[in-house]
CSV table of N, CA, C and O in Angstrom, one decimal:
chain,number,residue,atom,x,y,z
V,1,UNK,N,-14.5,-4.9,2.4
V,1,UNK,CA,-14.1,-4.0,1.3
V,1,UNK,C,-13.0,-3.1,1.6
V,1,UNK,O,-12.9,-2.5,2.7
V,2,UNK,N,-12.5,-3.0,0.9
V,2,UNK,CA,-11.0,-1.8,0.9
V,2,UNK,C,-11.3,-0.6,-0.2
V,2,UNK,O,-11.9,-1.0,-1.2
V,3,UNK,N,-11.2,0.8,-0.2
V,3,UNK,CA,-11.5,2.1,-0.9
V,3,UNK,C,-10.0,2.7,-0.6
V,3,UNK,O,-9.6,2.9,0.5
V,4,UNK,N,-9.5,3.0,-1.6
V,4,UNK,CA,-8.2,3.5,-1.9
V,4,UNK,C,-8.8,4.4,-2.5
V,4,UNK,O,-9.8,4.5,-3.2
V,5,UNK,N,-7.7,5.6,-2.0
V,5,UNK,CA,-7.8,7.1,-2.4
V,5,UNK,C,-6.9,8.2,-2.1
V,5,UNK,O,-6.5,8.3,-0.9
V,6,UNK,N,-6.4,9.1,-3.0
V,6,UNK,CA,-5.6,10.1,-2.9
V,6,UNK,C,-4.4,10.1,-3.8
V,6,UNK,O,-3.3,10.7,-3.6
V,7,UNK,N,-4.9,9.3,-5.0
V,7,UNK,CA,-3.8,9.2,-6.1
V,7,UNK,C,-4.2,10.6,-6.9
V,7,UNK,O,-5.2,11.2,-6.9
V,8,UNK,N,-3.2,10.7,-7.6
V,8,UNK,CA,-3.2,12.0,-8.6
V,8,UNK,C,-1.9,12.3,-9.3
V,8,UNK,O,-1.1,11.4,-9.2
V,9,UNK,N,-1.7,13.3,-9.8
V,9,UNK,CA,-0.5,13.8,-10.5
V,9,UNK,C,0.8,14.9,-9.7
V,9,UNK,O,0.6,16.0,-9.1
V,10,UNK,N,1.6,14.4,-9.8
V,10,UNK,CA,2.7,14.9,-8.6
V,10,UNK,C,4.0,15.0,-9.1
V,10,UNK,O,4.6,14.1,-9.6
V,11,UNK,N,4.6,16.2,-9.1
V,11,UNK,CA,5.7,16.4,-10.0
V,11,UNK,C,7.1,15.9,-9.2
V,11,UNK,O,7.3,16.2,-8.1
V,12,UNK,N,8.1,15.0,-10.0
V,12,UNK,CA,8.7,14.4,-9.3
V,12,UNK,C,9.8,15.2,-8.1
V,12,UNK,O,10.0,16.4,-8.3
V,13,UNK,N,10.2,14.5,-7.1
V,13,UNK,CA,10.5,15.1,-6.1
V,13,UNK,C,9.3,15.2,-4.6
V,13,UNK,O,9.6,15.3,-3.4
V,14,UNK,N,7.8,15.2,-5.2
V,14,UNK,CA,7.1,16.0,-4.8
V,14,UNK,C,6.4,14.4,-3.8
V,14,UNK,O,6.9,13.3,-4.0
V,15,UNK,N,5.4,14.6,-3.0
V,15,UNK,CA,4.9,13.6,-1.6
V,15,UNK,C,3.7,14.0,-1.9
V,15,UNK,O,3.3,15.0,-2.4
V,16,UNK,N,3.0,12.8,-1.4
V,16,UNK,CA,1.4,12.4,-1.9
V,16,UNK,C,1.1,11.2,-0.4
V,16,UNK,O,1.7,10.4,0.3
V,17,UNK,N,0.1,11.5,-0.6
V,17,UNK,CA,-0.5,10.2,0.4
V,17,UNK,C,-1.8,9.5,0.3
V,17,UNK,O,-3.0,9.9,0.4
V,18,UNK,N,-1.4,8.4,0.1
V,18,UNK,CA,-2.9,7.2,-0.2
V,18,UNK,C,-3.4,7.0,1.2
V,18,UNK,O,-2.8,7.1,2.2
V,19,UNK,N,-4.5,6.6,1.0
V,19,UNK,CA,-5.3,6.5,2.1
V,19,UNK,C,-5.9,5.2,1.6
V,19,UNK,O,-5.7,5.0,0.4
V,20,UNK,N,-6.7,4.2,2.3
V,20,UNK,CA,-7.1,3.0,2.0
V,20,UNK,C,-8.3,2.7,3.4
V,20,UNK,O,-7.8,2.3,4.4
V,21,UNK,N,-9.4,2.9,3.4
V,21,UNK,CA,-10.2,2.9,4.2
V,21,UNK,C,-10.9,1.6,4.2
V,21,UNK,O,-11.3,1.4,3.1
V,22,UNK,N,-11.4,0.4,5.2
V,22,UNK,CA,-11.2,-1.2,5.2
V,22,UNK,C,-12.8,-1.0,6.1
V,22,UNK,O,-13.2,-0.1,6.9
V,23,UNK,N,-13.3,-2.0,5.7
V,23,UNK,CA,-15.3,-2.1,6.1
V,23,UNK,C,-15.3,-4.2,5.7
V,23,UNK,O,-14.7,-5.0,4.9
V,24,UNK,N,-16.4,-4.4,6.7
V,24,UNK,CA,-16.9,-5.6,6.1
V,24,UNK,C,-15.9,-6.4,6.7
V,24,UNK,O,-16.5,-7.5,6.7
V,25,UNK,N,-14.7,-6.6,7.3
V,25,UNK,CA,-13.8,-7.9,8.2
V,25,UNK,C,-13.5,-6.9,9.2
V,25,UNK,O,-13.7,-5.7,9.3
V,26,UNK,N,-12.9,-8.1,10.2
V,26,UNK,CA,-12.2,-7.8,11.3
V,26,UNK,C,-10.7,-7.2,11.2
V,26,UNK,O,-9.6,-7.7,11.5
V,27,UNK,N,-10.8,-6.3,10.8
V,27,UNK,CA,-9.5,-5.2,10.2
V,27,UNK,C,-8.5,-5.6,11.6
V,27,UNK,O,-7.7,-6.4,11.1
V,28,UNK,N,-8.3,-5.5,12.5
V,28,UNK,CA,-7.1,-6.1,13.4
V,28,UNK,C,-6.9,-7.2,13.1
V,28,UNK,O,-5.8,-7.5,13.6
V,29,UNK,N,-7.4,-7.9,12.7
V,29,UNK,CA,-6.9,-9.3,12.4
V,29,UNK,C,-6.0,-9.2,11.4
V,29,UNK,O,-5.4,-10.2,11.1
V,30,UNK,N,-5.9,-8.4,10.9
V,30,UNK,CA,-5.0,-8.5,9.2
V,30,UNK,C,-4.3,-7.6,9.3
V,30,UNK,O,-4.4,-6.6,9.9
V,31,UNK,N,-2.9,-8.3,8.3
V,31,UNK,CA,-1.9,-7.3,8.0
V,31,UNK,C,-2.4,-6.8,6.8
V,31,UNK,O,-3.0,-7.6,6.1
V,32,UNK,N,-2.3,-5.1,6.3
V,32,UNK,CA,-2.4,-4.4,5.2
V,32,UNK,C,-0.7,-4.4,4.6
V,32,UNK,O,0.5,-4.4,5.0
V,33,UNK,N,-1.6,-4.4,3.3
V,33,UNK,CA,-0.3,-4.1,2.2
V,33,UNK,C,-0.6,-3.0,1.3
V,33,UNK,O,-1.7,-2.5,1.0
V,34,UNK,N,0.4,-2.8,1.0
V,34,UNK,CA,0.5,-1.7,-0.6
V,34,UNK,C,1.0,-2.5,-1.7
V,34,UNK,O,2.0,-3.1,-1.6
V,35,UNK,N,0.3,-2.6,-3.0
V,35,UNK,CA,0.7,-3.0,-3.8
V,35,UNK,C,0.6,-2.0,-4.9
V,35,UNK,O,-0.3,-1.2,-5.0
V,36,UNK,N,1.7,-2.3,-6.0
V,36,UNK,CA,1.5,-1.0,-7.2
V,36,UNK,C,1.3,-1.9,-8.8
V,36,UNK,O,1.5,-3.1,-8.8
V,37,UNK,N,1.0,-1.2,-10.0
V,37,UNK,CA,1.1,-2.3,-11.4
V,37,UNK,C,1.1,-0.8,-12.0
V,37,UNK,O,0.2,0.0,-12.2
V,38,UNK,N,3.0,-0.7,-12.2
V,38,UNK,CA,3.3,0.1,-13.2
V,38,UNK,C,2.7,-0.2,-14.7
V,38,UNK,O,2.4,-1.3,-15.1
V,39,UNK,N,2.6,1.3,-15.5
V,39,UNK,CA,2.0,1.0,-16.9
V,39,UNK,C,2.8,-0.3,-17.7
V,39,UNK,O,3.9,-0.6,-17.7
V,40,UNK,N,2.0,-0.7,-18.2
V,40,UNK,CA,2.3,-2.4,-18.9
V,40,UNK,C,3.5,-3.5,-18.0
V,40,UNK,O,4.3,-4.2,-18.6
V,41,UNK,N,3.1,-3.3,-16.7
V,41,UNK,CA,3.9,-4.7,-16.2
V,41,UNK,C,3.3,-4.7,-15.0
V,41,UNK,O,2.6,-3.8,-14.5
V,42,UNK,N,3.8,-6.0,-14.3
V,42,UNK,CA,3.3,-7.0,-13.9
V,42,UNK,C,3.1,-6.2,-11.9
V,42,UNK,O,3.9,-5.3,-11.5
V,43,UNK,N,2.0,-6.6,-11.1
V,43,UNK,CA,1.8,-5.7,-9.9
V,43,UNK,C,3.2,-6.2,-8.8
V,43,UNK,O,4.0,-7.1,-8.8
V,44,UNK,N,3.1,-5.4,-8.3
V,44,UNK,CA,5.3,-5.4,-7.3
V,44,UNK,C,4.0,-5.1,-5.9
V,44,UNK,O,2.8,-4.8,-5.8
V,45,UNK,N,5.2,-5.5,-5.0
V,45,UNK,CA,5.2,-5.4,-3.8
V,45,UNK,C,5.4,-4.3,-3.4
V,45,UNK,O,6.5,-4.0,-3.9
V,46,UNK,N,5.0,-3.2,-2.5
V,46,UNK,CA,5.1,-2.0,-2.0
V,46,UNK,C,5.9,-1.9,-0.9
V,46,UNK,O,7.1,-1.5,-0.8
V,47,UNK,N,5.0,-2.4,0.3
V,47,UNK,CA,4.4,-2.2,1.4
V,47,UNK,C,3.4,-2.8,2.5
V,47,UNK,O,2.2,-2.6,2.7
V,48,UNK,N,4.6,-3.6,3.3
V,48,UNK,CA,3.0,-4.2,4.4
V,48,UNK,C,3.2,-3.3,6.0
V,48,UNK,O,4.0,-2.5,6.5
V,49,UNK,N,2.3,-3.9,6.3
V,49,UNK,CA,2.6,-3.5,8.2
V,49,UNK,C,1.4,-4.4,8.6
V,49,UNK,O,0.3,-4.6,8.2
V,50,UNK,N,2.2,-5.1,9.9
V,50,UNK,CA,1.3,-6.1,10.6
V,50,UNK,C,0.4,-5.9,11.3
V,50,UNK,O,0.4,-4.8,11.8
V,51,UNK,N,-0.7,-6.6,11.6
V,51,UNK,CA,-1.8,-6.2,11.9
V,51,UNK,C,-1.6,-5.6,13.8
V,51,UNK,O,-2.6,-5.8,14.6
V,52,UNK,N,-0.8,-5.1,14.1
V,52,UNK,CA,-0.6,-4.3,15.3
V,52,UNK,C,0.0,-3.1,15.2
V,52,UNK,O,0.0,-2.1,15.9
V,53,UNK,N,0.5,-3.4,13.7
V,53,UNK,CA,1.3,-2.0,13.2
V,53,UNK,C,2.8,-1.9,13.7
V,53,UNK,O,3.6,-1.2,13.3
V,54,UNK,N,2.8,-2.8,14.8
V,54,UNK,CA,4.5,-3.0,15.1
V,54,UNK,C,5.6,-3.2,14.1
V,54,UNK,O,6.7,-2.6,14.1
V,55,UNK,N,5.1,-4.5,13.0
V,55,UNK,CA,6.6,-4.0,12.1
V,55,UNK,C,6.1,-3.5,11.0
V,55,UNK,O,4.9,-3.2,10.9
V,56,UNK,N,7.2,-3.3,9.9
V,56,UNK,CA,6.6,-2.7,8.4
V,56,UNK,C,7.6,-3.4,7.4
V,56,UNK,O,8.6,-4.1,7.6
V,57,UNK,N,7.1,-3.1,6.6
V,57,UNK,CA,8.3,-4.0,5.5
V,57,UNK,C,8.2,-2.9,4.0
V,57,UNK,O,7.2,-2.4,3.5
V,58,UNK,N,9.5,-3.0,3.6
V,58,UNK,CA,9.5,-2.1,2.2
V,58,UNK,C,10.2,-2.6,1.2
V,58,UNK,O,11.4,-3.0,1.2
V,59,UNK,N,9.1,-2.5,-0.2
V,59,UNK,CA,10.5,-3.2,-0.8
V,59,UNK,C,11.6,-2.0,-1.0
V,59,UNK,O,11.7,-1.0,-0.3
V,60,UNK,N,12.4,-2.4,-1.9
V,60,UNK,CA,14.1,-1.8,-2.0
V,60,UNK,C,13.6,-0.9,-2.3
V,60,UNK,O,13.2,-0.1,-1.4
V,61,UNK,N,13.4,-0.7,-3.4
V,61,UNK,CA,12.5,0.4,-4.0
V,61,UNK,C,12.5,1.3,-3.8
V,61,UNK,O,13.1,2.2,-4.3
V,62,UNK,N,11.6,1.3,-2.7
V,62,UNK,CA,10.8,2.7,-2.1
V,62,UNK,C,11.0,2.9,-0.2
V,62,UNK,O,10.5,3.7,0.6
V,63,UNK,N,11.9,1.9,0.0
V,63,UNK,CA,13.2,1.7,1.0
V,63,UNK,C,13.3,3.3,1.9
V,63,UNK,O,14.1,4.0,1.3
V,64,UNK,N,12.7,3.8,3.0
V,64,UNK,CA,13.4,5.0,2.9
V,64,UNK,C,12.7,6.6,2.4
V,64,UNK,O,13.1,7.7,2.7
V,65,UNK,N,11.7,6.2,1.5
V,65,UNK,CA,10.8,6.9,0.9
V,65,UNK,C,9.6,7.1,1.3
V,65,UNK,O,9.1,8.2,1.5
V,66,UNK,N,9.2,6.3,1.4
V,66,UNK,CA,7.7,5.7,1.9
V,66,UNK,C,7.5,5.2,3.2
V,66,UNK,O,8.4,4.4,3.5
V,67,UNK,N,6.7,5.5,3.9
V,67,UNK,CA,6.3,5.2,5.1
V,67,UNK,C,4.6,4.7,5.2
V,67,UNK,O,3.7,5.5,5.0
V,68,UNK,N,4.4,3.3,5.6
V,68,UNK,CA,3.1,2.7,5.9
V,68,UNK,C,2.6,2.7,7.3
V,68,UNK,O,3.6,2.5,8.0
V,69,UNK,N,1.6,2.8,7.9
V,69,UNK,CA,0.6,3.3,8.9
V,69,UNK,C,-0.7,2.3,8.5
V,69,UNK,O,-1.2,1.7,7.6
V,70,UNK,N,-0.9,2.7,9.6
V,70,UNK,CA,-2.3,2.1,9.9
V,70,UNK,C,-3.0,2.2,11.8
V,70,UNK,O,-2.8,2.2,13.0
V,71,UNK,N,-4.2,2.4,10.7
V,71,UNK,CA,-4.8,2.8,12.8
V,71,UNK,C,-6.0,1.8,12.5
V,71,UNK,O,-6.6,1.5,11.5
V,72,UNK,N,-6.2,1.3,14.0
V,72,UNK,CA,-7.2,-0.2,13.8
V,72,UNK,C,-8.6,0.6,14.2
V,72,UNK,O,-9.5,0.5,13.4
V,73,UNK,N,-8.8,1.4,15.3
V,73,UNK,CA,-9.7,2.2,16.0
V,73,UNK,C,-10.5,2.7,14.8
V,73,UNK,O,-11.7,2.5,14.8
V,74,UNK,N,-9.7,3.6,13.6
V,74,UNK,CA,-10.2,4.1,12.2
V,74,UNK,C,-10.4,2.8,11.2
V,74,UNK,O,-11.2,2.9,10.3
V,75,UNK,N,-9.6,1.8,11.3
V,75,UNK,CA,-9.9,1.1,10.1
V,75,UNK,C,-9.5,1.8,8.7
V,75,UNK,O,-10.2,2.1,7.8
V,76,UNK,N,-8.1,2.1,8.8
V,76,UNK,CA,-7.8,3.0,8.1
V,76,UNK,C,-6.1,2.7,7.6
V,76,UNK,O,-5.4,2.7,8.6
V,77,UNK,N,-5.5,2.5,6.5
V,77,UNK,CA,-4.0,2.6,6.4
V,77,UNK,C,-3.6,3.7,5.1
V,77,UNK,O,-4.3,4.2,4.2
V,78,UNK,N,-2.3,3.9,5.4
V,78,UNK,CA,-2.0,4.9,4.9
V,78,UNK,C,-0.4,4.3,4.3
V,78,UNK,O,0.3,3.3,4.7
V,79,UNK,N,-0.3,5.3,3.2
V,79,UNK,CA,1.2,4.9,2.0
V,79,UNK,C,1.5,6.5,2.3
V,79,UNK,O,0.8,7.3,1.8
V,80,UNK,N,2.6,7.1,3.1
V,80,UNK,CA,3.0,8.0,2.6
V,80,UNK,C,4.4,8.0,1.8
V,80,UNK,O,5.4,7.4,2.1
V,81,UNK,N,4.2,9.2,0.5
V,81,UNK,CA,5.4,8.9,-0.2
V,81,UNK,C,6.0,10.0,-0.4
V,81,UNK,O,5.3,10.9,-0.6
V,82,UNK,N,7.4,10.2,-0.5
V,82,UNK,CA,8.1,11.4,-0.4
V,82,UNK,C,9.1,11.4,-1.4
V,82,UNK,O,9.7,10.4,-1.6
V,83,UNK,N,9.4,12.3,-2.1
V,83,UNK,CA,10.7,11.8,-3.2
V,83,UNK,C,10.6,11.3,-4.3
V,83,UNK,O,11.4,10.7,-5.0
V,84,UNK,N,9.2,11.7,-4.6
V,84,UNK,CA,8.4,10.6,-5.8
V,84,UNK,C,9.5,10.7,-7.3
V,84,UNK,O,10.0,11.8,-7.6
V,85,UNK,N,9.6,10.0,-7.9
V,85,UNK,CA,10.3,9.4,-8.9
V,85,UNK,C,8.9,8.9,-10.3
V,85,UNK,O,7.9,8.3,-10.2
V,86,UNK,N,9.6,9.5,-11.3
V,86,UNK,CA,8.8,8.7,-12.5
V,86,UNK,C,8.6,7.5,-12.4
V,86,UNK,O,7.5,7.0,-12.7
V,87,UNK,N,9.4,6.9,-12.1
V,87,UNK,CA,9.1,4.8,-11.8
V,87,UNK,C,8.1,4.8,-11.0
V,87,UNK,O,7.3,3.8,-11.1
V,88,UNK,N,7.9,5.8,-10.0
V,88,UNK,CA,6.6,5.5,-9.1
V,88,UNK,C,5.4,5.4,-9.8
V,88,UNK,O,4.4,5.0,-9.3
V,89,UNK,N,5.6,6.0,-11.1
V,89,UNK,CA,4.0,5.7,-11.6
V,89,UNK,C,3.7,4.6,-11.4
V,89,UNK,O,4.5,3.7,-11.6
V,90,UNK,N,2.2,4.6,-10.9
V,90,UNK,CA,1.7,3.1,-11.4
V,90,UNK,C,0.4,3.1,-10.7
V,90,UNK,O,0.4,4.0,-9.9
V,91,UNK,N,-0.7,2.3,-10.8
V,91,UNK,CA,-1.8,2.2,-9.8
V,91,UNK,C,-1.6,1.9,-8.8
V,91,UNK,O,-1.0,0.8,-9.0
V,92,UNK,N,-1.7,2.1,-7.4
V,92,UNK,CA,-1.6,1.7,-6.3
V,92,UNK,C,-2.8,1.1,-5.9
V,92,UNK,O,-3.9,1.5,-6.2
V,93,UNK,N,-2.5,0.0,-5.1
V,93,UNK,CA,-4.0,-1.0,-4.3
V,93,UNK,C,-3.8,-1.3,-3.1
V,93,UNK,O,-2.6,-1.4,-2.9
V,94,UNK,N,-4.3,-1.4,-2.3
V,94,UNK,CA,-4.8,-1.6,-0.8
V,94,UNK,C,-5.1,-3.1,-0.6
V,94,UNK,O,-5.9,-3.6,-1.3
V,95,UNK,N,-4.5,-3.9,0.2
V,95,UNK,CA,-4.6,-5.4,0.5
V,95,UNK,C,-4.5,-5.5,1.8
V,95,UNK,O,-3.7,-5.0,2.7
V,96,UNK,N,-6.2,-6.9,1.7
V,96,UNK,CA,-5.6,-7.3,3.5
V,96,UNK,C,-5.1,-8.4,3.3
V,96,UNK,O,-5.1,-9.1,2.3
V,97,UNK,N,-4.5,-8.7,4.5
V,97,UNK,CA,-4.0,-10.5,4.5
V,97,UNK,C,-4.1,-10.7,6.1
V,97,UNK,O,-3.7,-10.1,7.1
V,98,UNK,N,-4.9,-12.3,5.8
V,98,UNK,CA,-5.4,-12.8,7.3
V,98,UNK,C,-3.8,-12.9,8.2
V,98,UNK,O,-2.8,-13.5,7.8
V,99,UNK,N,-3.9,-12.4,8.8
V,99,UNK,CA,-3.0,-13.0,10.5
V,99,UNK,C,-1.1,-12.8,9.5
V,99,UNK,O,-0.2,-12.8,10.2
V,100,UNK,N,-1.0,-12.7,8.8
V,100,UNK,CA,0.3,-11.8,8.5
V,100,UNK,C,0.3,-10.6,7.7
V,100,UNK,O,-0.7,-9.9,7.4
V,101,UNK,N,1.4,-10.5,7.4
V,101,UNK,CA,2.1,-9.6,6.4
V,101,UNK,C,3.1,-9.8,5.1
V,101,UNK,O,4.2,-9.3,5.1
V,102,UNK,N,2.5,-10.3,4.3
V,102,UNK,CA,4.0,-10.5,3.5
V,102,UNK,C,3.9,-10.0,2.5
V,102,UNK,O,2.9,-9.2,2.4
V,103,UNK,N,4.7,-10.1,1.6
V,103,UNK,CA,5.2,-9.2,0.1
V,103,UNK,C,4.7,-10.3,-0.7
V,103,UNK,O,5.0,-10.1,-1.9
V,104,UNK,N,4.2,-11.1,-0.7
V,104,UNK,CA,3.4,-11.9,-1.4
V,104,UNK,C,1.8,-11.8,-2.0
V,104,UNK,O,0.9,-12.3,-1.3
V,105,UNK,N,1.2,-11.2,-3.2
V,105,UNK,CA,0.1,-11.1,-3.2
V,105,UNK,C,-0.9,-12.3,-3.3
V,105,UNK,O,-2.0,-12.4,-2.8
V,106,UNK,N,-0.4,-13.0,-4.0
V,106,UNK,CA,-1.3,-14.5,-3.5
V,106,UNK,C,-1.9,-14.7,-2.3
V,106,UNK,O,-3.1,-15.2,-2.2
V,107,UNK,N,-1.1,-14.3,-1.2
V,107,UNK,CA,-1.5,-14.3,0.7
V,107,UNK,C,-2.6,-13.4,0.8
V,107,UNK,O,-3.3,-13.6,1.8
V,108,UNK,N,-3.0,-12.5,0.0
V,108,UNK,CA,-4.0,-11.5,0.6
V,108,UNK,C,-5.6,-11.9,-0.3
V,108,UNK,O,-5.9,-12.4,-1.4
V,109,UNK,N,-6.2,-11.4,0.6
V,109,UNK,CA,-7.5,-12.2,0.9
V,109,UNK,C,-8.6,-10.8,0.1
V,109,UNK,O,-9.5,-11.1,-0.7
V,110,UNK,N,-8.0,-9.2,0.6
V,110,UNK,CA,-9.3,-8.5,0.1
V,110,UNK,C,-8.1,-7.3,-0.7
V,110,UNK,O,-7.0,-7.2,-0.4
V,111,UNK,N,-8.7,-6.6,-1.6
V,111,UNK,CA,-7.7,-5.8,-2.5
V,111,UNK,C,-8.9,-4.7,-2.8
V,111,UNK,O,-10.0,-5.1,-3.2
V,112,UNK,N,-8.5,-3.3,-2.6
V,112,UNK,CA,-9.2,-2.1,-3.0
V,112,UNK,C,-9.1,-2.3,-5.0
V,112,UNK,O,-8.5,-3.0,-5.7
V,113,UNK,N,-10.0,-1.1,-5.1
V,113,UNK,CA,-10.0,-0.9,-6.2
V,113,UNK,C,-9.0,-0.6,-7.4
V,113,UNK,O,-9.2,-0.9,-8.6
V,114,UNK,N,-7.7,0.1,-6.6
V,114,UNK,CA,-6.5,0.7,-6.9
V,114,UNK,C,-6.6,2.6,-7.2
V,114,UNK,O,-7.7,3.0,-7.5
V,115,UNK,N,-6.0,3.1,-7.1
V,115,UNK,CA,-5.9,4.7,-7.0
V,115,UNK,C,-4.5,4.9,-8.4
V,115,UNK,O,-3.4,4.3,-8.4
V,116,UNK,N,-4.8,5.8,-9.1
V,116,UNK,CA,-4.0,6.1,-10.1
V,116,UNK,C,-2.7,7.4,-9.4
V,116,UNK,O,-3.2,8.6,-9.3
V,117,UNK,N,-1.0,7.0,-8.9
V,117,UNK,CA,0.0,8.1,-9.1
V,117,UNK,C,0.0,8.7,-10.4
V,117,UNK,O,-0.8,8.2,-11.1
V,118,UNK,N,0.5,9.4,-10.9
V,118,UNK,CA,1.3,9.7,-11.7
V,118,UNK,C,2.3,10.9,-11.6
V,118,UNK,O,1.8,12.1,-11.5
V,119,UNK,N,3.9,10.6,-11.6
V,119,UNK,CA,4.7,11.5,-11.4
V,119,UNK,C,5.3,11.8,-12.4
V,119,UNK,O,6.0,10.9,-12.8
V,120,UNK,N,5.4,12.9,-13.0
V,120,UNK,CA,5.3,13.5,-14.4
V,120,UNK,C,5.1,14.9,-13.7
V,120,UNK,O,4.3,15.3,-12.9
V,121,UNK,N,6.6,15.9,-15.0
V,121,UNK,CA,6.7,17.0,-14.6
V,121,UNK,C,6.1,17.8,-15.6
V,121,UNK,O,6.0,19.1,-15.5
């Protein structure tokens, strides 16, 4: 199971951080993702980091902005975001995926609940 948490309302400019807490698999075995589903369209790729935490991947996006973590010992990954922008609204979700990482949500195996941003001044 995946528990996403720490979404809320954040006036733009302003940094927030999700948290995504992982129970029930072999959490080192997997790369975690960020994924988001802006109001009325389709879920985008965020954010992965491999399951050692050695590389990270971002889309363009949020390029620069955002920084993904994860600690295996906690079972624990993290989205921090800085610079927040109105386009950032959207639900955010927590994904594992066996033995990679990719920007592909099809690949992932377990997905949190999702946590509501909203950046609005």
């Amino acid at each position: 199971q995946l528990q996403a948490s720490g979404g809320g309302l954040v006036q733009p400019g302003g940094s927030l951080t999700l948290s995504c807490a992982a129970s029930g698999f072999a959490f080192g075995d997997y790369g975690m993702g960020w994924f988001r589903q802006p109001p009325g369209k389709e879920r985008e790729f965020v954010a992965t980091v491999t399951w050692s935490g050695s590389s990270k991947y971002y889309a363009d996006s949020v390029n620069g902005r955002f920084t993904i973590s994860r600690d295996n010992a906690k079972r624990m990954v993290w989205l921090q975001m800085r610079a927040l922008k109105a386009e950032d609204t959207a639900v955010y979700y927590c994904a594992a995926e066996k033995g990679l990482a990719t920007k592909y949500a099809e690949n992932y195996h377990y997905w949190g609940q999702g946590t509501l941003v909203t950046v609005s001044s």
